[in-house]
Short mmCIF file of C-alpha atoms and ligand atoms in Angstrom, two decimals:
data_model
loop_
_atom_site.label_atom_id
_atom_site.label_comp_id
_atom_site.label_asym_id
_atom_site.label_seq_id
_atom_site.Cartn_x
_atom_site.Cartn_y
_atom_site.Cartn_z
CA MET A 1 -143.63 -98.17 -30.77
CA HIS A 2 -141.98 -100.34 -33.45
CA ASP A 3 -141.39 -103.04 -30.84
CA ILE A 4 -144.97 -102.76 -29.53
CA VAL A 5 -146.43 -102.94 -33.04
CA GLU A 6 -144.33 -106.01 -33.81
CA LEU A 7 -145.49 -107.81 -30.68
CA ARG A 8 -149.11 -106.83 -31.30
CA GLY A 9 -148.91 -108.06 -34.90
CA HIS A 10 -151.10 -105.34 -36.41
CA SER A 11 -150.49 -101.79 -37.45
CA TYR A 12 -150.22 -98.96 -35.00
CA TRP A 13 -152.65 -96.99 -37.15
CA ASP A 14 -155.39 -99.64 -36.77
CA TRP A 15 -155.56 -98.47 -33.19
CA ASP A 16 -158.51 -96.39 -32.03
CA PRO A 17 -156.85 -93.62 -30.01
CA LYS A 18 -160.04 -93.21 -28.01
CA THR A 19 -159.67 -96.73 -26.56
CA PRO A 20 -159.38 -96.02 -22.83
CA PRO A 21 -156.79 -97.88 -20.76
CA PRO A 22 -158.46 -101.11 -19.66
CA PHE A 23 -157.12 -100.77 -16.09
CA GLN A 24 -157.51 -98.87 -12.87
CA ASN A 25 -154.42 -96.90 -11.97
CA PHE A 26 -151.98 -99.00 -9.95
CA GLU A 27 -153.85 -102.21 -10.79
CA GLU A 28 -151.62 -105.28 -10.38
CA LEU A 29 -151.60 -107.75 -13.26
CA GLU A 30 -149.99 -111.11 -13.93
CA VAL A 31 -148.44 -111.03 -17.39
CA VAL A 32 -146.12 -113.16 -19.53
CA ILE A 33 -143.27 -111.24 -21.19
CA GLY A 34 -143.29 -111.64 -24.98
CA SER A 35 -140.22 -109.66 -26.06
CA LEU A 36 -137.68 -107.02 -25.06
CA ALA A 37 -137.95 -103.53 -26.53
CA GLN A 38 -134.87 -101.54 -27.58
CA SER A 39 -135.14 -99.72 -24.23
CA GLY A 40 -134.31 -103.04 -22.52
CA GLU A 41 -137.83 -103.16 -21.04
CA GLY A 42 -140.05 -106.23 -21.43
CA LEU A 43 -143.31 -106.12 -23.40
CA ALA A 44 -146.33 -108.25 -22.52
CA LEU A 45 -149.38 -108.46 -24.81
CA LEU A 46 -152.83 -108.75 -23.25
CA PRO A 47 -154.88 -110.00 -26.23
CA ASP A 48 -158.18 -109.91 -24.31
CA ARG A 49 -157.93 -106.41 -22.91
CA GLY A 50 -158.15 -103.07 -24.70
CA ASN A 51 -157.95 -104.57 -28.21
CA GLY A 52 -154.53 -106.03 -27.49
CA TRP A 53 -153.05 -103.69 -24.87
CA VAL A 54 -149.31 -103.92 -24.18
CA ILE A 55 -147.67 -103.67 -20.77
CA VAL A 56 -144.10 -102.32 -20.55
CA VAL A 57 -142.17 -103.77 -17.58
CA PRO A 58 -138.48 -103.25 -16.74
CA PHE A 59 -135.94 -105.86 -15.51
CA VAL A 60 -137.62 -108.94 -17.02
CA ILE A 61 -136.79 -111.65 -19.57
CA PRO A 62 -139.01 -112.98 -22.40
CA GLY A 63 -141.00 -116.03 -21.29
CA GLU A 64 -141.15 -114.93 -17.64
CA LYS A 65 -144.46 -114.68 -15.81
CA VAL A 66 -144.39 -111.56 -13.62
CA LYS A 67 -146.63 -109.44 -11.45
CA ALA A 68 -146.60 -105.80 -12.61
CA ARG A 69 -148.33 -102.65 -11.31
CA VAL A 70 -149.50 -100.26 -14.06
CA TYR A 71 -148.88 -96.58 -13.37
CA ARG A 72 -148.95 -94.60 -16.63
CA HIS A 73 -151.03 -95.09 -19.75
CA ASN A 74 -150.35 -94.23 -23.33
CA TRP A 75 -151.90 -94.88 -26.70
CA GLY A 76 -152.31 -98.68 -26.64
CA TYR A 77 -149.81 -99.45 -23.90
CA SER A 78 -149.15 -98.88 -20.20
CA HIS A 79 -145.97 -98.63 -18.19
CA ALA A 80 -145.78 -100.82 -15.10
CA ASP A 81 -143.41 -101.42 -12.19
CA LEU A 82 -142.12 -104.93 -11.66
CA VAL A 83 -143.66 -106.23 -8.41
CA GLU A 84 -142.57 -109.89 -8.47
CA VAL A 85 -141.10 -112.45 -10.85
CA ILE A 86 -143.56 -115.34 -10.48
CA GLU A 87 -141.92 -117.76 -12.92
CA PRO A 88 -138.29 -116.72 -13.57
CA ALA A 89 -136.56 -117.63 -16.83
CA ALA A 90 -133.94 -120.37 -16.51
CA ASN A 91 -131.25 -117.89 -17.60
CA ARG A 92 -132.12 -115.15 -15.05
CA ILE A 93 -129.11 -114.16 -12.90
CA ALA A 94 -129.93 -115.00 -9.28
CA ASP A 95 -130.56 -111.88 -7.17
CA GLN A 96 -127.52 -112.59 -4.94
CA ASP A 97 -125.26 -112.75 -8.04
CA VAL A 98 -126.41 -109.47 -9.62
CA LEU A 99 -123.44 -107.06 -9.85
CA CYS A 100 -124.92 -104.05 -8.06
CA LYS A 101 -127.11 -103.89 -4.97
CA TYR A 102 -128.88 -100.86 -6.48
CA PHE A 103 -129.81 -102.67 -9.70
CA SER A 104 -133.51 -102.13 -10.54
CA LYS A 105 -133.62 -99.05 -8.25
CA CYS A 106 -130.97 -97.02 -10.16
CA ALA A 107 -131.76 -95.81 -13.70
CA GLY A 108 -128.18 -96.40 -14.91
CA CYS A 109 -128.25 -100.11 -15.84
CA GLN A 110 -131.07 -102.11 -17.41
CA LEU A 111 -129.57 -105.57 -18.04
CA GLN A 112 -127.72 -106.84 -14.95
CA HIS A 113 -130.29 -109.64 -14.49
CA ILE A 114 -129.34 -111.04 -17.92
CA SER A 115 -126.19 -113.12 -18.58
CA TYR A 116 -123.53 -111.38 -20.66
CA ALA A 117 -124.05 -113.80 -23.58
CA ASP A 118 -127.76 -112.91 -23.58
CA GLN A 119 -126.98 -109.19 -23.34
CA MET A 120 -124.95 -109.63 -26.55
CA LYS A 121 -127.88 -111.38 -28.29
CA PHE A 122 -130.24 -108.59 -27.16
CA LYS A 123 -127.90 -105.86 -28.47
CA ARG A 124 -127.48 -107.60 -31.80
CA GLN A 125 -131.27 -107.64 -32.08
CA VAL A 126 -131.40 -103.91 -31.22
CA VAL A 127 -129.01 -103.21 -34.11
CA GLU A 128 -130.97 -105.44 -36.48
CA ASN A 129 -134.30 -103.84 -35.52
CA ALA A 130 -132.87 -100.34 -35.93
CA PHE A 131 -131.96 -101.06 -39.56
CA LYS A 132 -135.25 -102.90 -40.16
CA ASN A 133 -137.31 -100.05 -38.72
CA TYR A 134 -135.42 -96.92 -39.77
CA ALA A 135 -133.72 -97.73 -43.08
CA VAL A 136 -136.47 -99.21 -45.22
CA SER A 137 -138.40 -96.63 -47.25
CA PRO A 138 -140.16 -98.35 -50.19
CA PRO A 139 -137.82 -97.26 -53.04
CA LEU A 140 -134.84 -98.22 -50.96
CA LEU A 141 -136.41 -101.47 -49.93
CA ALA A 142 -136.44 -102.56 -53.55
CA LYS A 143 -133.06 -101.11 -54.41
CA TYR A 144 -130.89 -101.76 -51.38
CA PHE A 145 -132.50 -103.43 -48.40
CA ALA A 146 -132.27 -106.93 -49.84
CA ASP A 147 -128.54 -106.28 -49.97
CA LEU A 148 -128.08 -105.33 -46.31
CA PRO A 149 -125.58 -107.83 -44.90
CA PRO A 150 -126.57 -110.00 -41.95
CA ILE A 151 -125.91 -108.04 -38.76
CA ASP A 152 -122.67 -109.33 -37.20
CA PRO A 153 -122.53 -110.59 -33.61
CA VAL A 154 -121.76 -107.79 -31.13
CA SER A 155 -118.07 -107.50 -30.16
CA GLN A 156 -117.80 -108.00 -26.43
CA SER A 157 -116.15 -105.71 -23.91
CA PRO A 158 -113.10 -107.47 -22.39
CA ILE A 159 -114.42 -106.44 -18.96
CA GLN A 160 -118.06 -106.13 -18.00
CA SER A 161 -117.66 -104.37 -14.65
CA GLN A 162 -115.28 -101.62 -13.46
CA TYR A 163 -115.00 -100.39 -17.06
CA ARG A 164 -116.42 -96.84 -16.99
CA THR A 165 -113.68 -94.23 -16.77
CA LYS A 166 -116.18 -91.42 -16.22
CA ILE A 167 -119.31 -90.99 -14.09
CA THR A 168 -121.45 -87.94 -13.29
CA PRO A 169 -123.35 -88.36 -10.00
CA HIS A 170 -125.88 -85.72 -8.92
CA PHE A 171 -127.12 -84.28 -5.66
CA GLU A 172 -129.88 -81.88 -4.64
CA ALA A 173 -129.52 -78.96 -2.24
CA LEU A 174 -130.92 -79.26 1.26
CA ASN A 175 -134.63 -78.70 1.59
CA PRO A 176 -134.92 -75.25 3.32
CA LYS A 177 -137.97 -76.48 5.26
CA HIS A 178 -135.94 -79.40 6.61
CA GLN A 179 -133.12 -76.98 7.49
CA ALA A 180 -135.52 -74.64 9.29
CA ALA A 181 -136.99 -77.55 11.20
CA GLY A 182 -133.48 -78.63 12.29
CA MET A 183 -133.79 -81.99 10.54
CA PRO A 184 -130.63 -84.04 9.74
CA GLN A 185 -128.50 -82.31 7.09
CA GLN A 186 -127.94 -85.27 4.77
CA VAL A 187 -128.53 -85.33 1.04
CA GLN A 188 -128.83 -88.11 -1.51
CA ILE A 189 -125.76 -88.24 -3.79
CA GLY A 190 -125.91 -90.67 -6.69
CA PHE A 191 -127.83 -91.38 -9.87
CA LEU A 192 -131.46 -91.03 -10.90
CA ARG A 193 -133.86 -93.47 -9.31
CA ALA A 194 -135.34 -95.73 -12.06
CA GLY A 195 -138.47 -94.18 -13.59
CA THR A 196 -138.20 -90.91 -11.62
CA ARG A 197 -136.32 -87.58 -11.60
CA ARG A 198 -135.29 -88.13 -7.97
CA ILE A 199 -131.80 -89.04 -6.82
CA LEU A 200 -130.90 -92.39 -5.31
CA ASP A 201 -128.05 -92.32 -2.79
CA ILE A 202 -125.23 -94.53 -4.13
CA GLU A 203 -121.81 -94.87 -2.53
CA GLU A 204 -120.29 -97.14 -5.17
CA CYS A 205 -120.95 -97.93 -8.83
CA PRO A 206 -119.67 -101.40 -9.86
CA ILE A 207 -119.48 -100.53 -13.57
CA ALA A 208 -117.10 -97.61 -12.84
CA THR A 209 -113.35 -98.16 -12.40
CA PRO A 210 -111.94 -98.50 -8.85
CA ILE A 211 -110.20 -95.09 -9.20
CA VAL A 212 -113.46 -93.40 -10.10
CA ASN A 213 -115.14 -95.10 -7.11
CA GLU A 214 -112.34 -93.87 -4.82
CA GLY A 215 -113.00 -90.36 -6.18
CA MET A 216 -116.71 -90.79 -5.51
CA LYS A 217 -116.00 -91.60 -1.83
CA VAL A 218 -113.97 -88.39 -1.41
CA MET A 219 -116.48 -86.30 -3.36
CA ARG A 220 -119.43 -87.62 -1.31
CA ALA A 221 -117.72 -86.77 1.97
CA GLU A 222 -116.89 -83.25 0.76
CA VAL A 223 -120.41 -82.58 -0.52
CA GLN A 224 -121.98 -83.80 2.75
CA LYS A 225 -119.57 -81.64 4.77
CA ASN A 226 -120.28 -78.49 2.75
CA ILE A 227 -123.88 -79.13 1.80
CA ALA A 228 -125.21 -76.06 3.64
CA SER A 229 -123.22 -73.84 1.26
CA TYR A 230 -124.97 -75.20 -1.86
CA LYS A 231 -128.01 -73.14 -2.89
CA LYS A 232 -128.81 -75.55 -5.73
CA GLY A 233 -128.10 -79.17 -6.51
CA ALA A 234 -125.33 -80.05 -8.96
CA THR A 235 -123.89 -82.75 -11.19
CA MET A 236 -120.34 -83.79 -10.32
CA LEU A 237 -117.69 -85.05 -12.74
CA LEU A 238 -115.42 -87.97 -11.87
CA ARG A 239 -112.96 -89.07 -14.54
CA GLU A 240 -109.95 -91.39 -14.47
CA SER A 241 -106.59 -90.07 -15.62
CA ASN A 242 -102.92 -91.06 -15.73
CA PRO A 243 -100.88 -88.46 -13.85
CA ILE A 244 -97.96 -87.06 -15.85
CA ILE A 245 -95.20 -85.68 -13.72
CA PRO A 246 -93.59 -82.77 -15.64
CA GLY A 247 -90.16 -83.71 -16.90
CA THR A 248 -90.90 -87.45 -16.75
CA GLU A 249 -92.96 -87.70 -19.92
CA SER A 250 -92.23 -90.84 -21.88
CA ASP A 251 -93.80 -92.65 -24.81
CA ASP A 252 -95.22 -95.37 -22.55
CA PRO A 253 -98.11 -95.33 -20.10
CA PRO A 254 -96.74 -94.20 -16.72
CA LYS A 255 -96.31 -96.76 -13.94
CA THR A 256 -97.79 -94.35 -11.38
CA THR A 257 -101.22 -94.93 -9.85
CA LYS A 258 -104.12 -93.44 -11.77
CA ILE A 259 -105.97 -90.48 -10.32
CA CYS A 260 -109.55 -89.22 -10.36
CA ILE A 261 -110.12 -85.77 -11.87
CA THR A 262 -113.15 -83.68 -10.88
CA ASN A 263 -112.47 -80.30 -12.52
CA HIS A 264 -114.01 -79.92 -16.02
CA LYS A 265 -111.13 -77.69 -17.07
CA ASP A 266 -108.36 -80.14 -16.13
CA THR A 267 -106.70 -82.28 -18.76
CA ILE A 268 -107.11 -86.06 -18.74
CA THR A 269 -104.33 -88.28 -20.05
CA GLU A 270 -105.24 -91.71 -21.36
CA TRP A 271 -103.47 -94.35 -23.49
CA VAL A 272 -105.24 -96.22 -26.25
CA GLY A 273 -102.82 -98.97 -27.26
CA LYS A 274 -99.52 -97.17 -28.04
CA PHE A 275 -101.18 -93.75 -28.50
CA ARG A 276 -101.43 -91.09 -25.81
CA PHE A 277 -104.48 -88.83 -25.69
CA ASP A 278 -104.77 -85.67 -23.64
CA TYR A 279 -108.25 -84.21 -23.62
CA PRO A 280 -110.33 -81.76 -21.56
CA ALA A 281 -112.06 -83.50 -18.61
CA GLY A 282 -115.34 -81.78 -19.53
CA SER A 283 -115.29 -82.86 -23.20
CA PHE A 284 -116.21 -86.03 -25.03
CA PHE A 285 -113.99 -89.10 -24.91
CA GLN A 286 -115.05 -92.77 -25.11
CA ASN A 287 -115.68 -94.06 -21.58
CA ASN A 288 -114.74 -97.73 -21.93
CA ASN A 289 -110.98 -97.80 -22.49
CA ALA A 290 -110.81 -101.62 -22.37
CA ILE A 291 -112.70 -102.12 -25.64
CA LEU A 292 -111.05 -99.30 -27.61
CA PRO A 293 -108.15 -101.36 -29.07
CA SER A 294 -110.60 -103.85 -30.62
CA LEU A 295 -112.98 -101.09 -31.81
CA ILE A 296 -110.10 -99.21 -33.43
CA GLY A 297 -108.59 -102.37 -34.92
CA TYR A 298 -111.95 -103.12 -36.53
CA VAL A 299 -112.42 -99.54 -37.86
CA GLN A 300 -108.90 -99.67 -39.33
CA GLN A 301 -109.61 -102.96 -41.06
CA GLN A 302 -112.93 -101.68 -42.45
CA LEU A 303 -111.28 -98.50 -43.79
CA HIS A 304 -108.91 -100.57 -45.93
CA LEU A 305 -111.35 -103.17 -47.33
CA PRO A 306 -110.96 -103.43 -51.12
CA LEU A 307 -112.97 -100.93 -53.16
CA SER A 308 -115.30 -101.70 -56.09
CA THR A 309 -112.79 -99.96 -58.40
CA THR A 310 -109.07 -100.33 -59.06
CA SER A 311 -108.38 -97.28 -56.83
CA SER A 312 -107.23 -97.69 -53.27
CA ILE A 313 -107.91 -95.61 -50.21
CA LYS A 314 -105.17 -93.04 -49.56
CA TYR A 315 -106.91 -90.18 -47.71
CA LEU A 316 -108.86 -90.14 -44.46
CA VAL A 317 -111.47 -87.63 -43.28
CA ASP A 318 -112.43 -87.84 -39.58
CA ALA A 319 -115.74 -86.01 -39.10
CA TYR A 320 -116.75 -85.19 -35.49
CA CYS A 321 -113.16 -86.05 -34.51
CA GLY A 322 -113.19 -84.97 -30.82
CA SER A 323 -109.62 -85.13 -29.51
CA GLY A 324 -108.49 -87.04 -32.60
CA LEU A 325 -109.10 -90.63 -31.46
CA PHE A 326 -109.78 -92.18 -34.89
CA GLY A 327 -107.69 -89.80 -37.01
CA ILE A 328 -104.60 -90.52 -34.89
CA THR A 329 -105.00 -94.24 -34.18
CA CYS A 330 -105.95 -95.01 -37.81
CA HIS A 331 -103.48 -92.66 -39.58
CA GLU A 332 -101.11 -95.41 -40.74
CA GLY A 333 -101.45 -96.23 -44.46
CA PHE A 334 -102.91 -92.80 -45.36
CA LYS A 335 -101.17 -90.05 -47.31
CA LYS A 336 -103.22 -87.40 -45.53
CA VAL A 337 -105.67 -87.28 -42.62
CA LEU A 338 -108.00 -84.38 -41.88
CA GLY A 339 -110.36 -84.11 -38.89
CA VAL A 340 -113.13 -81.61 -38.08
CA GLU A 341 -114.68 -80.92 -34.69
CA ILE A 342 -116.92 -78.16 -33.29
CA SER A 343 -115.46 -78.01 -29.76
CA ALA A 344 -112.52 -75.60 -29.57
CA ALA A 345 -111.15 -77.31 -26.44
CA SER A 346 -111.23 -80.75 -28.13
CA ILE A 347 -109.67 -79.55 -31.38
CA SER A 348 -106.82 -77.85 -29.55
CA CYS A 349 -106.19 -81.18 -27.74
CA ALA A 350 -106.41 -83.06 -31.06
CA SER A 351 -103.65 -80.88 -32.52
CA ASN A 352 -101.57 -81.33 -29.36
CA ASN A 353 -102.15 -85.10 -29.51
CA LEU A 354 -100.55 -85.12 -32.97
CA VAL A 355 -97.40 -83.69 -31.42
CA LEU A 356 -97.54 -86.01 -28.37
CA ASN A 357 -97.72 -89.01 -30.71
CA LYS A 358 -95.01 -87.64 -33.03
CA LEU A 359 -97.27 -87.52 -36.08
CA SER A 360 -96.38 -85.12 -38.86
CA THR A 361 -98.59 -82.02 -38.93
CA ASP A 362 -97.96 -81.87 -42.70
CA THR A 363 -99.92 -85.07 -43.27
CA THR A 364 -102.45 -84.96 -40.40
CA ALA A 365 -104.45 -81.89 -39.40
CA PHE A 366 -107.48 -81.07 -37.29
CA HIS A 367 -109.78 -78.10 -38.00
CA LEU A 368 -112.21 -76.29 -35.76
CA ASP A 369 -115.46 -76.16 -37.71
CA ASP A 370 -118.96 -77.51 -38.09
CA ALA A 371 -118.86 -80.99 -39.67
CA ASP A 372 -121.57 -79.67 -42.04
CA LYS A 373 -118.78 -77.77 -43.78
CA ILE A 374 -116.12 -80.45 -43.68
CA PHE A 375 -115.77 -80.90 -47.43
CA ALA A 376 -115.03 -77.18 -47.86
CA HIS A 377 -111.56 -77.98 -46.43
CA ILE A 378 -110.91 -80.97 -48.65
CA ASP A 379 -109.20 -81.34 -51.96
CA PHE A 380 -108.73 -85.13 -51.70
CA PRO A 381 -109.93 -87.20 -54.70
CA SER A 382 -113.23 -88.71 -53.55
CA SER A 383 -112.46 -92.07 -55.22
CA GLU A 384 -109.44 -92.47 -52.87
CA THR A 385 -110.98 -91.02 -49.72
CA ALA A 386 -112.42 -92.77 -46.67
CA LEU A 387 -114.72 -90.89 -44.30
CA ILE A 388 -115.17 -91.75 -40.62
CA ILE A 389 -118.37 -90.33 -39.14
CA ASP A 390 -118.85 -90.41 -35.35
CA PRO A 391 -121.58 -87.87 -34.54
CA PRO A 392 -123.44 -87.24 -31.27
CA ARG A 393 -126.61 -89.27 -30.52
CA LYS A 394 -128.79 -87.14 -32.81
CA GLY A 395 -126.79 -88.33 -35.84
CA CYS A 396 -125.92 -86.33 -38.97
CA SER A 397 -127.76 -83.21 -40.12
CA GLU A 398 -129.46 -82.88 -43.52
CA GLU A 399 -126.66 -80.49 -44.54
CA PHE A 400 -124.01 -83.04 -43.63
CA LEU A 401 -125.69 -85.71 -45.77
CA ASP A 402 -126.14 -83.25 -48.68
CA GLN A 403 -122.44 -82.38 -48.79
CA MET A 404 -121.49 -86.03 -48.37
CA VAL A 405 -123.50 -86.99 -51.45
CA ALA A 406 -121.99 -84.06 -53.34
CA PHE A 407 -118.49 -85.38 -52.48
CA LEU A 408 -119.22 -89.17 -52.53
CA PRO A 409 -116.31 -90.65 -50.53
CA ALA A 410 -115.30 -94.08 -51.77
CA ARG A 411 -115.52 -95.64 -48.28
CA VAL A 412 -117.53 -94.63 -45.23
CA VAL A 413 -117.15 -96.04 -41.72
CA TYR A 414 -119.97 -94.69 -39.57
CA VAL A 415 -119.51 -95.14 -35.79
CA SER A 416 -122.52 -94.30 -33.63
CA CYS A 417 -123.78 -94.55 -30.06
CA ASN A 418 -127.34 -94.44 -31.44
CA VAL A 419 -128.07 -97.15 -34.00
CA GLN A 420 -131.54 -95.73 -34.72
CA THR A 421 -130.21 -92.39 -36.00
CA GLN A 422 -127.38 -94.27 -37.73
CA ALA A 423 -129.94 -96.39 -39.65
CA ARG A 424 -132.00 -93.26 -40.42
CA ASP A 425 -128.87 -91.58 -41.82
CA LEU A 426 -128.20 -94.61 -44.05
CA GLN A 427 -131.67 -94.13 -45.45
CA GLY A 428 -131.04 -90.37 -45.82
CA LEU A 429 -127.82 -91.05 -47.72
CA LEU A 430 -129.29 -93.68 -50.03
CA ASP A 431 -132.47 -91.61 -50.63
CA ARG A 432 -130.26 -88.76 -51.83
CA CYS A 433 -128.34 -91.12 -54.13
CA VAL A 434 -131.63 -92.46 -55.59
CA ALA A 435 -132.90 -88.87 -56.09
CA LYS A 436 -129.71 -87.92 -57.96
CA GLY A 437 -129.68 -91.10 -60.04
CA LEU A 438 -126.39 -92.20 -58.45
CA PRO A 439 -125.50 -95.86 -57.99
CA GLY A 440 -125.19 -95.30 -54.23
CA TYR A 441 -123.37 -97.44 -51.67
CA ARG A 442 -123.11 -101.09 -50.76
CA VAL A 443 -123.41 -101.82 -47.04
CA GLU A 444 -120.41 -104.06 -46.33
CA ALA A 445 -120.96 -104.76 -42.65
CA ILE A 446 -122.94 -103.66 -39.60
CA ARG A 447 -121.57 -104.62 -36.21
CA GLY A 448 -122.30 -103.60 -32.63
CA PHE A 449 -119.56 -103.00 -30.06
CA ASP A 450 -120.38 -103.31 -26.39
CA LEU A 451 -118.99 -100.07 -25.04
CA PHE A 452 -121.65 -100.08 -22.33
CA PRO A 453 -121.96 -103.53 -20.62
CA GLN A 454 -124.95 -104.00 -18.25
CA THR A 455 -126.86 -101.18 -19.96
CA ARG A 456 -129.18 -101.20 -22.97
CA HIS A 457 -126.78 -99.09 -25.05
CA VAL A 458 -124.78 -100.37 -28.00
CA GLU A 459 -122.26 -98.68 -30.32
CA GLY A 460 -122.89 -99.41 -34.01
CA VAL A 461 -120.22 -99.51 -36.73
CA MET A 462 -121.43 -99.57 -40.35
CA THR A 463 -119.14 -99.80 -43.40
CA LEU A 464 -120.17 -98.55 -46.84
CA THR A 465 -118.46 -98.79 -50.21
CA ARG A 466 -119.34 -96.44 -53.06
CA LEU A 467 -120.71 -98.32 -56.06
C1 SAM B 501 -119.54 -89.08 -30.25
S1 SAM B 501 -118.34 -87.81 -30.15
C2 SAM B 501 -117.01 -88.52 -31.07
C3 SAM B 501 -115.67 -87.92 -30.86
C4 SAM B 501 -114.47 -88.73 -31.35
N1 SAM B 501 -114.71 -89.31 -32.65
C5 SAM B 501 -114.09 -89.79 -30.35
O1 SAM B 501 -114.40 -90.98 -30.56
O2 SAM B 501 -113.48 -89.44 -29.31
C6 SAM B 501 -119.02 -86.60 -31.16
C7 SAM B 501 -118.19 -85.35 -31.32
O3 SAM B 501 -118.85 -84.51 -32.26
C8 SAM B 501 -118.66 -83.16 -31.87
N2 SAM B 501 -119.71 -82.39 -32.59
C9 SAM B 501 -121.01 -82.24 -32.28
N3 SAM B 501 -121.64 -81.53 -33.24
C10 SAM B 501 -120.72 -81.24 -34.19
C11 SAM B 501 -120.78 -80.55 -35.42
N4 SAM B 501 -121.92 -80.02 -35.88
N5 SAM B 501 -119.65 -80.45 -36.15
C12 SAM B 501 -118.49 -80.99 -35.71
N6 SAM B 501 -118.37 -81.67 -34.54
C13 SAM B 501 -119.48 -81.79 -33.79
C14 SAM B 501 -118.75 -83.19 -30.36
O4 SAM B 501 -118.12 -82.07 -29.79
C15 SAM B 501 -118.03 -84.52 -30.06
O5 SAM B 501 -116.65 -84.29 -29.84
#
């Protein structure tokens, strides 16, 4: 809605909700795309229809003239399918050069028709809009917003295809009516079809690693062979791992061929730079290994930026620590590191990863707990403590922000796969500081990292310094 309001140029609330959609269902329209929304979809304004109705069309580029078929109407805007690109943008990737033959049919990727340089510009804009739209309440606007730094360019992924180390294809069970009628016993195995809840049959995903695609081939054949035994559909797990042959463990990545794991309970082994991580196949771990060294290098550098005081950072708190990725890779230079995570399987791997990487358990520890209670475990001086926050998409809870303001870490590095909730949490933090009459935080830097090339998603990293 923020993107629609911006294109329309007048407030959402000026809108008369009784305005009916100015179209027949499935009417085809020729429209010119004005902007891209954070969803990666194009927006076209029709100034002469419905008091400035907006059409939302996927797989387009601003400036393009396209034919679109409207199919669902909302308050002031309609969703439409792309029928034809009438006047393509000069920078549109030619159809024959698009990475995946299922692009525009599969719901997984939104941006394969856009050059990588333009994907980076789009994602930078997504980050900028998130902070403009979600971190600007009036008291904060006056006090802090003028001080937000310019949003940095997005850090690119070293590879833009074959990067995903995990995919989760789905399939549905056979239709009993088809079975009864003796129809062919084939099912669709793949990802959701764009704009629907139905499955599109996909035998290969070009953004997944070759090992994961090999695994997909085997899994598809097995599912087709045994499909009659499935009463319900299912979601499969395919995850890349480095096989460790017992007795041959070494400190270096093994030279053996990688394997594809499909059992949620198995353990995955992965190297991030010189660090080894074992983690449960069914638990969270970042899915683009290629970009992790640069993401971690940046987080490390941000943690140690100079403070506003003469103190220096000596302690690290890793909230939502998973299997210990940040706590372990960033431990150097800290007297003590403490991580908290709610998944018992992940925290047990985090503790084991300390041992695997020969870190002292006296100086680095991981606790099983809700991040909302993280500061209950901590006796670090807040003026020498840095906090890494890396929550799930929904961001931090009110309780988490309350305890954070009660503790006031000197440095915060907030990593997020959802820049909208990240921006909202910045507002939540600064609102609390204003309410308590505290000087608050300076935003040092906001930068996107492209953990998800070809898709609309961007990882945000924001650095704060206590004033
Ligand atoms: C985005 S992941 C980040 C994990 C880790 N930092 C990494 O990069 O591998 C978020 C993690 O938060 C954990 N989590 C979710 N809710 C939590 C809570 N209330 N308290 C602590 N951890 C939580 C999830 O289990 C998940 O491991």
